[in-house]
Amino acid sequence: MTYLKQIWNGPAENPKPIIYLGGVMPVNEPVLDVAVRIIRYYCVSYYYLTECTSQQRYIPLFKKHGVRAFLDSGAFSYQMHALKKKQMLDQKTAIRLIDQYVDFVFAASPLKYDFIVTFDYARDAATTEWATTRIEKRGLHPLPVHHFGSPITALRRLVDKYPMIGLGGLVGTGPRRDAF
């Protein structure tokens, strides 16, 4: 439970399941203002805050209406951006992005997040573990992620080490029940 208290900035009592909305919010400002009053929990993407800046306009409204959020690293979006340019997001680039992500959380982050998510830029357990360890060495406690298709032994290691994990690799799985 001590580790959970280190990564969880939500209510002091035992955390209960919370569903965070992600994705695009309404463009129309009056509609956005109403939507923010209804939405209590939101997944903010580091990628969309810093690269595309499309989520920056949400932040003042989130603060105004007390919306709680967690910060996703946006690793999947960085990977998709690289692929569109026919490039691979290699480890050297990942190191730079991870360090920028950590610096953002420490210095420039506009919100206090319930938790942050590791930089899971590859659906490979070893690579994701490497990225998580790099962030931890910088003093943060990111939510680790297990991707569908990774070995079950990798999931067991995460479950044994962390009180809370994320599940990734869902994009592209479609409505298949066997993916879960």
Tab-separated table of C-alpha atoms in Angstrom:
chain	number	residue	atom	x	y	z
A	1	MET	CA	0.000	0.000	0.000
A	2	THR	CA	2.958	2.336	0.599
A	3	TYR	CA	3.894	2.182	-3.086
A	4	LEU	CA	0.292	2.888	-4.082
A	5	LYS	CA	0.327	6.022	-1.922
A	6	GLN	CA	3.465	7.114	-3.777
A	7	ILE	CA	1.832	6.931	-7.210
A	8	TRP	CA	-1.775	7.749	-6.274
A	9	ASN	CA	-2.695	11.412	-5.799
A	10	GLY	CA	-6.422	10.751	-5.632
A	11	PRO	CA	-8.568	10.510	-2.489
A	12	ALA	CA	-6.721	9.528	0.690
A	13	GLU	CA	-9.070	6.632	1.390
A	14	ASN	CA	-8.717	3.430	-0.570
A	15	PRO	CA	-8.917	4.204	-4.261
A	16	LYS	CA	-12.039	2.935	-5.950
A	17	PRO	CA	-12.335	2.083	-9.647
A	18	ILE	CA	-12.480	5.213	-11.745
A	19	ILE	CA	-13.065	5.409	-15.485
A	20	TYR	CA	-11.139	8.225	-17.135
A	21	LEU	CA	-12.473	9.580	-20.414
A	22	GLY	CA	-9.919	9.934	-23.180
A	23	GLY	CA	-9.922	11.287	-26.680
A	24	VAL	CA	-11.226	14.419	-28.286
A	25	MET	CA	-13.480	16.856	-26.466
A	26	PRO	CA	-16.001	19.172	-28.192
A	27	VAL	CA	-14.477	21.972	-30.265
A	28	ASN	CA	-17.247	24.491	-29.597
A	29	GLU	CA	-16.235	26.428	-26.442
A	30	PRO	CA	-19.727	26.625	-24.821
A	31	VAL	CA	-20.240	22.892	-25.412
A	32	LEU	CA	-16.743	22.172	-24.064
A	33	ASP	CA	-17.538	24.176	-20.919
A	34	VAL	CA	-20.676	22.082	-20.337
A	35	ALA	CA	-18.868	18.812	-21.101
A	36	VAL	CA	-16.136	19.615	-18.578
A	37	ARG	CA	-18.776	20.118	-15.876
A	38	ILE	CA	-20.052	16.573	-16.516
A	39	ILE	CA	-16.708	14.809	-16.982
A	40	ARG	CA	-15.012	14.274	-13.635
A	41	TYR	CA	-12.033	12.181	-14.806
A	42	TYR	CA	-9.951	12.575	-17.953
A	43	CYS	CA	-6.880	10.998	-19.543
A	44	VAL	CA	-4.540	13.780	-20.645
A	45	SER	CA	-1.908	12.900	-23.241
A	46	TYR	CA	1.602	14.334	-22.947
A	47	TYR	CA	1.850	14.060	-26.736
A	48	TYR	CA	-1.302	16.124	-27.308
A	49	LEU	CA	-0.280	18.671	-24.683
A	50	THR	CA	3.173	19.261	-26.124
A	51	GLU	CA	3.310	18.193	-29.774
A	52	CYS	CA	-0.160	18.924	-31.121
A	53	THR	CA	-1.258	21.221	-28.284
A	54	SER	CA	-4.884	20.220	-28.906
A	55	GLN	CA	-5.487	19.471	-25.213
A	56	GLN	CA	-3.924	22.672	-23.851
A	57	ARG	CA	-7.222	24.545	-23.975
A	58	TYR	CA	-8.827	21.944	-21.688
A	59	ILE	CA	-6.469	22.616	-18.778
A	60	PRO	CA	-7.962	25.924	-17.500
A	61	LEU	CA	-11.448	24.384	-17.617
A	62	PHE	CA	-10.232	21.239	-15.834
A	63	LYS	CA	-8.770	23.413	-13.084
A	64	LYS	CA	-11.901	25.565	-12.876
A	65	HIS	CA	-14.270	22.600	-12.554
A	66	GLY	CA	-12.051	20.263	-10.527
A	67	VAL	CA	-11.638	17.595	-13.188
A	68	ARG	CA	-9.186	14.942	-12.080
A	69	ALA	CA	-6.810	13.535	-14.649
A	70	PHE	CA	-4.003	11.116	-15.229
A	71	LEU	CA	-1.159	11.782	-17.632
A	72	ASP	CA	-0.526	9.292	-20.395
A	73	SER	CA	2.932	9.475	-21.957
A	74	GLY	CA	1.495	9.560	-25.474
A	75	ALA	CA	4.011	6.902	-26.492
A	76	PHE	CA	1.585	5.290	-28.940
A	77	SER	CA	0.976	8.667	-30.598
A	78	TYR	CA	4.735	9.278	-30.865
A	79	GLN	CA	5.102	5.825	-32.430
A	80	MET	CA	2.303	6.514	-34.956
A	81	HIS	CA	3.843	9.908	-35.804
A	82	ALA	CA	7.200	8.231	-36.484
A	83	LEU	CA	5.591	5.542	-38.645
A	84	LYS	CA	3.799	8.172	-40.758
A	85	LYS	CA	7.233	9.615	-41.485
A	86	LYS	CA	8.438	6.062	-42.292
A	87	GLN	CA	10.744	6.105	-39.274
A	88	MET	CA	11.097	3.902	-36.230
A	89	LEU	CA	10.958	5.292	-32.740
A	90	ASP	CA	14.316	3.907	-31.642
A	91	GLN	CA	15.823	3.769	-28.157
A	92	LYS	CA	17.916	6.920	-28.671
A	93	THR	CA	14.787	8.919	-29.545
A	94	ALA	CA	12.871	7.227	-26.720
A	95	ILE	CA	15.535	8.309	-24.205
A	96	ARG	CA	15.130	11.925	-25.303
A	97	LEU	CA	11.322	11.738	-25.169
A	98	ILE	CA	11.308	9.986	-21.794
A	99	ASP	CA	13.610	12.612	-20.306
A	100	GLN	CA	11.432	15.405	-21.709
A	101	TYR	CA	8.325	13.677	-20.303
A	102	VAL	CA	9.876	13.414	-16.832
A	103	ASP	CA	11.086	17.022	-16.973
A	104	PHE	CA	7.548	18.108	-17.931
A	105	VAL	CA	6.034	16.260	-14.964
A	106	PHE	CA	8.551	17.777	-12.546
A	107	ALA	CA	8.616	21.337	-13.861
A	108	ALA	CA	6.028	22.318	-16.389
A	109	SER	CA	3.024	20.123	-15.796
A	110	PRO	CA	-0.110	22.293	-15.681
A	111	LEU	CA	-2.134	19.880	-13.517
A	112	LYS	CA	-1.588	17.627	-10.539
A	113	TYR	CA	-2.271	14.170	-11.907
A	114	ASP	CA	-3.710	11.162	-10.090
A	115	PHE	CA	-0.878	9.183	-11.682
A	116	ILE	CA	1.335	9.115	-14.766
A	117	VAL	CA	1.806	6.247	-17.206
A	118	THR	CA	5.118	4.833	-18.341
A	119	PHE	CA	6.469	5.542	-21.837
A	120	ASP	CA	5.304	2.274	-23.400
A	121	TYR	CA	6.375	2.960	-26.960
A	122	ALA	CA	6.780	-0.704	-27.915
A	123	ARG	CA	4.515	-3.684	-27.316
A	124	ASP	CA	7.538	-5.499	-26.015
A	125	ALA	CA	7.684	-6.306	-22.293
A	126	ALA	CA	11.447	-5.813	-21.990
A	127	THR	CA	11.361	-2.421	-23.733
A	128	THR	CA	8.447	-1.236	-21.614
A	129	GLU	CA	10.217	-2.414	-18.458
A	130	TRP	CA	13.362	-0.541	-19.541
A	131	ALA	CA	11.361	2.677	-20.066
A	132	THR	CA	9.576	2.285	-16.713
A	133	THR	CA	12.885	1.758	-14.910
A	134	ARG	CA	14.374	4.835	-16.604
A	135	ILE	CA	11.453	6.965	-15.363
A	136	GLU	CA	11.690	5.445	-11.866
A	137	LYS	CA	15.417	6.247	-11.708
A	138	ARG	CA	14.470	9.896	-12.275
A	139	GLY	CA	12.305	9.784	-9.145
A	140	LEU	CA	8.801	9.204	-10.508
A	141	HIS	CA	6.523	6.219	-10.035
A	142	PRO	CA	4.784	5.652	-13.363
A	143	LEU	CA	1.979	3.203	-13.833
A	144	PRO	CA	3.579	0.234	-15.605
A	145	VAL	CA	1.793	-1.218	-18.630
A	146	HIS	CA	1.393	-4.790	-19.800
A	147	HIS	CA	0.567	-5.199	-23.489
A	148	PHE	CA	-1.637	-7.941	-24.814
A	149	GLY	CA	0.538	-10.409	-26.653
A	150	SER	CA	3.405	-10.055	-24.165
A	151	PRO	CA	4.368	-13.145	-22.182
A	152	ILE	CA	2.259	-13.984	-19.151
A	153	THR	CA	5.494	-14.139	-17.120
A	154	ALA	CA	5.947	-10.411	-17.779
A	155	LEU	CA	2.448	-9.761	-16.439
A	156	ARG	CA	3.214	-11.829	-13.340
A	157	ARG	CA	6.371	-9.770	-12.685
A	158	LEU	CA	4.337	-6.548	-12.867
A	159	VAL	CA	1.588	-7.903	-10.605
A	160	ASP	CA	4.181	-9.042	-8.054
A	161	LYS	CA	6.002	-5.685	-8.072
A	162	TYR	CA	3.252	-3.062	-8.478
A	163	PRO	CA	-0.117	-2.524	-6.794
A	164	MET	CA	-1.675	-1.152	-9.974
A	165	ILE	CA	-0.900	-1.767	-13.658
A	166	GLY	CA	-2.244	-0.590	-16.993
A	167	LEU	CA	-3.247	-2.801	-19.877
A	168	GLY	CA	-2.096	-1.776	-23.320
A	169	GLY	CA	-2.038	-3.090	-26.823
A	170	LEU	CA	-5.766	-2.639	-27.213
A	171	VAL	CA	-5.629	-0.415	-30.277
A	172	GLY	CA	-6.410	-2.505	-33.313
A	173	THR	CA	-7.856	-5.434	-31.367
A	174	GLY	CA	-11.391	-4.511	-32.377
A	175	PRO	CA	-14.357	-6.083	-30.636
A	176	ARG	CA	-12.735	-9.508	-30.286
A	177	ARG	CA	-13.554	-11.037	-26.932
A	178	ASP	CA	-10.552	-13.330	-27.025
A	179	ALA	CA	-8.226	-10.292	-26.907
A	180	PHE	CA	-9.122	-9.924	-23.257
